Short mmCIF file of C-alpha atoms in Angstrom, two decimals:
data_model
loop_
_atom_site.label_atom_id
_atom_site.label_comp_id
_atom_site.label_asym_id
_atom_site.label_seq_id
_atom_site.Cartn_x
_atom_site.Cartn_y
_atom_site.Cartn_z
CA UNK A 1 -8.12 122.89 63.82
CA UNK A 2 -8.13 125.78 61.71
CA UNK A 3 -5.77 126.51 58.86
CA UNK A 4 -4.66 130.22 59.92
CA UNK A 5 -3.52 131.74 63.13
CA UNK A 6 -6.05 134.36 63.73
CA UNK A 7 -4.89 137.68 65.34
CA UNK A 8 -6.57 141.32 65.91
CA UNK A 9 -3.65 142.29 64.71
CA UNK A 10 0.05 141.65 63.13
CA UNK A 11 3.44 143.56 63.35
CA UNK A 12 6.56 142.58 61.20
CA UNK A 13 9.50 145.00 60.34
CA UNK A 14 13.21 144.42 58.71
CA UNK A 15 12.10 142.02 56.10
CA UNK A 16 15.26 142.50 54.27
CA UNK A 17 13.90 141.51 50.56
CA UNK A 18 16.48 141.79 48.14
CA UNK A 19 19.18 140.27 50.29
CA UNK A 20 20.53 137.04 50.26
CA UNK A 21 19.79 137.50 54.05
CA UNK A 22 15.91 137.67 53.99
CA UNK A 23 13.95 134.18 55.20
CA UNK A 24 11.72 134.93 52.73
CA UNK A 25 10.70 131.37 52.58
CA UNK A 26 9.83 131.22 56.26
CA UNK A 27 8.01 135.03 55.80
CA UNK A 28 6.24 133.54 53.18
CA UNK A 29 4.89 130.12 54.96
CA UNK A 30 4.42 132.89 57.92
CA UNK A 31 1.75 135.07 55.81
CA UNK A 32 -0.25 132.04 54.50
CA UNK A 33 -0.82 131.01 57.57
CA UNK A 34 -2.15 133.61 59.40
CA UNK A 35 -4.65 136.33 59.26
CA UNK A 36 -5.47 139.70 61.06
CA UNK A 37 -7.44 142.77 60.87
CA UNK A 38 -4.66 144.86 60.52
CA UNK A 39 -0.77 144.38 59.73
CA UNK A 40 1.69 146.65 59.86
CA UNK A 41 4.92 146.86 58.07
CA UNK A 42 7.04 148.43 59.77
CA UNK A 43 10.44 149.94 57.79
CA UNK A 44 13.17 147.87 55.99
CA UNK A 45 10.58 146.08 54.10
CA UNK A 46 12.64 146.46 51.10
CA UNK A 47 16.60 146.99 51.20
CA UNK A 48 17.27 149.66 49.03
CA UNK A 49 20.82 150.29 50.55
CA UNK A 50 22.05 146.39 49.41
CA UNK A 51 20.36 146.99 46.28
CA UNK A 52 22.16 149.54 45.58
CA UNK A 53 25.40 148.24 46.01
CA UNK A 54 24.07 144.75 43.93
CA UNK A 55 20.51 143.62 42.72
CA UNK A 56 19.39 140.63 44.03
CA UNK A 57 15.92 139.54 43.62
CA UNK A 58 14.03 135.87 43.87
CA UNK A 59 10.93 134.56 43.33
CA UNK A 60 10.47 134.15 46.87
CA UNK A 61 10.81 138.20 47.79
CA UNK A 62 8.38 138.48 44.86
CA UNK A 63 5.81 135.98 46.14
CA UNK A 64 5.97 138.11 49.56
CA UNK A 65 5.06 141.11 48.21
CA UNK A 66 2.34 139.78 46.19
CA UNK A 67 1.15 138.27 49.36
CA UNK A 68 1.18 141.40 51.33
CA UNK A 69 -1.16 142.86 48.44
CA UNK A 70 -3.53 140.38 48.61
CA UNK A 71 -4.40 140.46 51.89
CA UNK A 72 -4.80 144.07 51.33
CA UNK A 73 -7.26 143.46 48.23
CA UNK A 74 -8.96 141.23 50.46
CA UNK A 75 -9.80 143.42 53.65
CA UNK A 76 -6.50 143.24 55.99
CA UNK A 77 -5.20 147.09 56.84
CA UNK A 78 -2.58 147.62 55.64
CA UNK A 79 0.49 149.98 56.97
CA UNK A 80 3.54 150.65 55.75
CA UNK A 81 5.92 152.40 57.87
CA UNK A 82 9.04 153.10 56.27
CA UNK A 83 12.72 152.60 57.71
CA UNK A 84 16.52 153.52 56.93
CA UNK A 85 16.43 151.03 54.46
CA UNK A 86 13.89 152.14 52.44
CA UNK A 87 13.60 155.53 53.11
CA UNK A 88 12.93 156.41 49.74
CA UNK A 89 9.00 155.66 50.69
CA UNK A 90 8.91 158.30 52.80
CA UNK A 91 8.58 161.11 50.00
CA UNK A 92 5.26 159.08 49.61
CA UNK A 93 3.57 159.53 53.29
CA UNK A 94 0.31 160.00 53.14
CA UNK A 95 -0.69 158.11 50.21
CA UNK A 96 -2.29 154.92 49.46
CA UNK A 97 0.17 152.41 47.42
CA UNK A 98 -2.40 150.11 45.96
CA UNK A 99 -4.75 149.45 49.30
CA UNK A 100 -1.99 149.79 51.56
CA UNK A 101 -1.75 153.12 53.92
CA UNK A 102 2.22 154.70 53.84
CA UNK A 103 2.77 156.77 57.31
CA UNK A 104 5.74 157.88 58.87
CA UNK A 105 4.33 156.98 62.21
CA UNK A 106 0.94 155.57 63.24
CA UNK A 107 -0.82 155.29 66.84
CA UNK A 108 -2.69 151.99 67.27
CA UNK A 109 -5.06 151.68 69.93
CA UNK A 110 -5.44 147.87 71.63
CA UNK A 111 -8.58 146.18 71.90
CA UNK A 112 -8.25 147.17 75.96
CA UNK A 113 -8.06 150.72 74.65
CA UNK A 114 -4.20 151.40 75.37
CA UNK A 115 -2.31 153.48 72.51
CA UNK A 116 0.88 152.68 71.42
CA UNK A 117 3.23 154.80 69.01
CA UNK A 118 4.26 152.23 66.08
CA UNK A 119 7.11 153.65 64.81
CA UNK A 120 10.33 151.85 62.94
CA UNK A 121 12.98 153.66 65.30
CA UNK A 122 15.77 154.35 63.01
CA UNK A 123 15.13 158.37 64.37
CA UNK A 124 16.31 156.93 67.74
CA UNK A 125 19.68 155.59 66.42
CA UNK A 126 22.33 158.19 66.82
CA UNK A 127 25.07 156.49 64.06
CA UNK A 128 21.93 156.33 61.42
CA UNK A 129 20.85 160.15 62.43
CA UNK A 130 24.70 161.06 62.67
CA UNK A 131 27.25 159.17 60.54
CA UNK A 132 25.48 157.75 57.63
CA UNK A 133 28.54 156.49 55.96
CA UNK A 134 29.43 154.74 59.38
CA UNK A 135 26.24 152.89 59.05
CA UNK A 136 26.69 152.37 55.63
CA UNK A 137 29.87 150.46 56.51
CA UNK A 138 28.60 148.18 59.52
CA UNK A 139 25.64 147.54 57.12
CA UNK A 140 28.28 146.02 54.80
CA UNK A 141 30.30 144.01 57.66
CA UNK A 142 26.82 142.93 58.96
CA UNK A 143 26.01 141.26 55.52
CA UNK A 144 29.11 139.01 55.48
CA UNK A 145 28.46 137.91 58.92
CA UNK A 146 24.76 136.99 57.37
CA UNK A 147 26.60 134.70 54.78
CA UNK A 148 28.00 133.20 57.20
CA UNK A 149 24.71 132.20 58.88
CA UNK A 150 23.47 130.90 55.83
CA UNK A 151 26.19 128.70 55.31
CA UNK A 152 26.35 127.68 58.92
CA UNK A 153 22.56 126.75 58.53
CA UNK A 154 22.57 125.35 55.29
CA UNK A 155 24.47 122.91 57.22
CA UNK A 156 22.46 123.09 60.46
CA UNK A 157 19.57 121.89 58.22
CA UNK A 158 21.41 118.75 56.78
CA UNK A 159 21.97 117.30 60.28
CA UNK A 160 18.51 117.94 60.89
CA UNK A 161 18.73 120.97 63.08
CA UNK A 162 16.26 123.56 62.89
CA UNK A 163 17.14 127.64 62.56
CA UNK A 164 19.67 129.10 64.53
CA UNK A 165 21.21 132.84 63.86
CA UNK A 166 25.07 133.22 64.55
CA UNK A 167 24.75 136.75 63.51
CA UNK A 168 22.20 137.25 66.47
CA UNK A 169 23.74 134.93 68.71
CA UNK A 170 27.42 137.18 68.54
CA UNK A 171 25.76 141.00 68.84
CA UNK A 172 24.70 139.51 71.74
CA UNK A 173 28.23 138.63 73.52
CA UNK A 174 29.30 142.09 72.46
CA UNK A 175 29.09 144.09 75.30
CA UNK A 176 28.92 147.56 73.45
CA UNK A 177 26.18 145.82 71.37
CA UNK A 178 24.11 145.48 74.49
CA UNK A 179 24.95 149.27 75.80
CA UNK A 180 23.13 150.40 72.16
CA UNK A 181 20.13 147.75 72.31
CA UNK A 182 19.60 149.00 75.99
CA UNK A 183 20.03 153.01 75.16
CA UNK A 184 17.45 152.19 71.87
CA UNK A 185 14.85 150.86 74.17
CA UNK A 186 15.23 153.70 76.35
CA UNK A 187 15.20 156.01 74.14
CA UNK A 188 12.07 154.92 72.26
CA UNK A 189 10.03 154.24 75.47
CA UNK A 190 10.99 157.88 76.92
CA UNK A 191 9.58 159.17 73.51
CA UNK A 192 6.03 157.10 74.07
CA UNK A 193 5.81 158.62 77.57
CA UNK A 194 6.50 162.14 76.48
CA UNK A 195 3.85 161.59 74.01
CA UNK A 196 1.53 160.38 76.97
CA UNK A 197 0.85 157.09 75.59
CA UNK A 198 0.92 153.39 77.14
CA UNK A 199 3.57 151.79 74.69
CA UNK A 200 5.82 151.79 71.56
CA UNK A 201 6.38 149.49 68.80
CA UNK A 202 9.50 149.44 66.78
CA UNK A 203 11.56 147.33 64.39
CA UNK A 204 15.33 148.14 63.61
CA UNK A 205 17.69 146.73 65.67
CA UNK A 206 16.74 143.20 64.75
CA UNK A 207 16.29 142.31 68.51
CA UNK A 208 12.23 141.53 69.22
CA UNK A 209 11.37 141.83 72.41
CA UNK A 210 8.27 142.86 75.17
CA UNK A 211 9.70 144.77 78.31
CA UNK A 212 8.45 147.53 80.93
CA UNK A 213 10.35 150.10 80.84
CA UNK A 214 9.44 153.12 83.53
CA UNK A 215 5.70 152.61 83.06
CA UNK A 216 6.10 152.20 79.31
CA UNK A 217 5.67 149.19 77.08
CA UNK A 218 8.65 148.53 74.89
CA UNK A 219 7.65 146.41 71.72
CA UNK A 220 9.99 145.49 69.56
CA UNK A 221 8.62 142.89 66.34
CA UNK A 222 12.31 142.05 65.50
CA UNK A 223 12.66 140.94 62.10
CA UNK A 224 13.19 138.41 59.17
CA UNK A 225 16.80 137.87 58.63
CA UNK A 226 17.62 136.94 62.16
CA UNK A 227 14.90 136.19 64.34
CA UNK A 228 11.97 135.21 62.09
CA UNK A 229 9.53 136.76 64.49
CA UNK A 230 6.63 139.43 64.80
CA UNK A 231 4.57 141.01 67.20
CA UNK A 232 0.83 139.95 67.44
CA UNK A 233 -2.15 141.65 69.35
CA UNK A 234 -4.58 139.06 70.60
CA UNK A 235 -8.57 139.76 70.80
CA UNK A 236 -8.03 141.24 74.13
CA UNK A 237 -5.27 143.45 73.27
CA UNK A 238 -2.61 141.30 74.53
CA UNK A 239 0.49 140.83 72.82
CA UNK A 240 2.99 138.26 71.80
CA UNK A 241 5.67 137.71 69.98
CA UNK A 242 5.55 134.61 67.59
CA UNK A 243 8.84 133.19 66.39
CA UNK A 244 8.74 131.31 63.13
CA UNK A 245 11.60 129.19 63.00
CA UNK A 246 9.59 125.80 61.95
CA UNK A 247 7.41 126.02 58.82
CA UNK A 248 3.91 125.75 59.82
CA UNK A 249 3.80 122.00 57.85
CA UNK A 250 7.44 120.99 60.40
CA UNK A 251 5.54 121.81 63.49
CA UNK A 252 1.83 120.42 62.07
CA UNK A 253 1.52 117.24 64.54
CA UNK A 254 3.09 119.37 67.37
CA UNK A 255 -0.06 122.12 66.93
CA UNK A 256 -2.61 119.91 66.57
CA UNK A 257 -1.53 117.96 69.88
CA UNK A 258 -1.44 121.64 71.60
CA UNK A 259 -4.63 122.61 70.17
CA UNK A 260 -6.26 119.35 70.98
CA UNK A 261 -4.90 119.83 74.81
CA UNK A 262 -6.17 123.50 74.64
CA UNK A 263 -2.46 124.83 75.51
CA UNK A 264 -0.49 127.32 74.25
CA UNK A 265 0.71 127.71 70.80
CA UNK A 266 4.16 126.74 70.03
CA UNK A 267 4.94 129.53 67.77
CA UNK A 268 3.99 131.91 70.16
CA UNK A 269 5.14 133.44 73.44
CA UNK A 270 4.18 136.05 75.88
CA UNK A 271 6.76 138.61 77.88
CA UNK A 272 10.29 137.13 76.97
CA UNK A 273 12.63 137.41 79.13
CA UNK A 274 15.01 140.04 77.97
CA UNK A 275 17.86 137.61 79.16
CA UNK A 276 16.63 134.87 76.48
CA UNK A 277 17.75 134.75 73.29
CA UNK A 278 15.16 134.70 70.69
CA UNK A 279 16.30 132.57 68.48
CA UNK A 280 16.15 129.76 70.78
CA UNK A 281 12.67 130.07 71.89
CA UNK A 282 9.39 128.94 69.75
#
C-alpha cells in the first residue's frame, strides 16, 4: 500500500491558522499524507481578522505552513487564493510568494477537459460585501461557539469518540442559516454559467459540498475548523470530497483492509448528499 493518497489535484480553503479553532493537527497529518500535482489554497488560509483582535500562534500552524512550502519547493503548484480573512494578500495578486502563485481567481481545467472558476466566494456574501462590522461581530460570536466545540471534543476524545463539530451541527438547524448556504450556492453557480464554464469551486461558508445546480457544478472544499475536509480531482477529472476526521495512523488497519479488497477509500466520498451532514460521513 502506498504511503500517500495520490490525487491530480487538491483543494482546501478556511484553514483558520492562528485560531484556537484551526485542526491544524489533523491539516497537518492531512498534507503528509497525500500528494498532487496541483493544490490550491483557497482564502482564509491565515486569520488576520482574530489576529487582530489577539495573537495566537502554535507550532502546529507553523509546521503547516512550512509544509505547504515544501511541497511547493518540491514540484506541487501551488495557488493561493485569498479570502475575507486574509485579504491583506490580495494587494499581492499576481506575484509569486516563494514558489507559490497568489491570484484573485483562477480557472482550472479537469483532466476530462471541463473548466471550473476556483474562486473563495466571500464576493458572493452580501453581509461581507455590505456590513463589514456585522460580519465582524458574527465572526466574534462564531469563535465562542468554536470553544465550545473544542471543549465538547476534548471530551468526545476521552470516551473514545472520534470528531464531531457542534458549531456545524447547529448552523445547520437554523433555518435562516440554510436560506444563506442555499442563496451562496446559487449565487456562485449563476456566476460560473454566466462565465460559460462547467463548474465553480469555493471555500467560505465552511459547508463542503458537490451539487448540480441548473447545469452547473457547485464545489464547495469546506474547511479546517469544522469539517476537516477538501476537494480532490481524481486522474479522470472526477471529484471528491475527502473528510479527515481520523488521522491517517487511527484509520491505518481500516485502509489497508479497503485497499487489499480494492474498495473505496474511507476518507473519501463522491456526490454527498446535500441532506448529510459532513461531519458524520468519512
Amino acid at each position: 500500500m502506498a504511503s500517500e493518497l495520490r490525487f491530480r489535484s487538491i483543494w482546501i480553503s478556511d484553514l483558520h491558522l492562528g485560531t484556537a479553532g484551526c485542526q491544524a493537527d489533523y491539516l497537518l497529518d492531512f498534507l503528509k499524507h497525500t500528494e498532487s500535482e496541483q493544490l490550491y489554497l483557497v482564502g482564509d488560509i491565515i486569520d488576520g481578522w482574530a489576529m487582530q483582535r489577539s495573537w495566537y500562534w502554535q507550532q502546529s500552524h507553523n509546521d503547516v505552513i512550512q509544509k505547504i512550502l515544501r511541497k511547493a519547493r518540491k514540484g506541487t503548484q501551488v495557488t493561493y487564493i485569498p479570502g475575507n480573512h486574509d485579504a491583506g494578500a490580495r494587494q499581492f495578486i499576481g506575484l509569486l510568494f516563494g514558489d507559490i502563485r497568489i491570484e484573485n481567481e483562477v480557472i482550472h481545467t479537469m483532466a476530462n477537459g471541463k473548466r471550473f472558476l476556483v474562486i473563495h466566494g466571500d464576493q458572493f456574501d452580501g453581509v461581507i460585501q455590505c456590513a463589514r462590522w456585522l460580519a465582524m461581530v458574527g465572526d466574534h460570536a462564531y469563535e465562542i461557539t468554536l470553544k465550545l466545540n473544542r471543549w465538547f471534543n476534548h471530551l468526545r476524545a476521552r470516551l473514545g469518540f472520534s470528531y464531531w463539530s457542534l458549531s456545524q451541527y447547529l448552523k445547520h438547524k437554523v433555518k435562516k442559516a440554510v436560506h444563506f448556504v442555499d442563496d451562496f450556492e446559487h449565487a456562485l453557480a449563476n456566476e460560473a454559467k454566466k462565465r460559460g464554464l462547467d463548474g465553480v469551486i469555493c471555500g467560505h461558508i465552511h459547508h463542503a459540498e458537490i451539487r448540480t445546480i441548473d447545469g452547473i457544478e457547485y464545489c464547495n472544499d469546506g474547511d479546517w475548523v469544522e469539517s476537516l475536509s477538501a476537494l480532490v480531482e481524481m486522474p479522470n477529472g472526477e471529484l471528491k470530497i475527502i473528510y479527515w476526521q481520523k488521522k491517517y495512523a487511527q484509520a491505518h488497519a481500516e485502509i489497508s483492509k479497503l485497499y487489499a479488497n480494492n474498495t473505496d477509500h474511507p476518507f473519501i466520498t463522491a456526490r454527498p448528499s446535500a441532506n448529510t451532514n459532513p461531519t458524520t460521513s468519512h
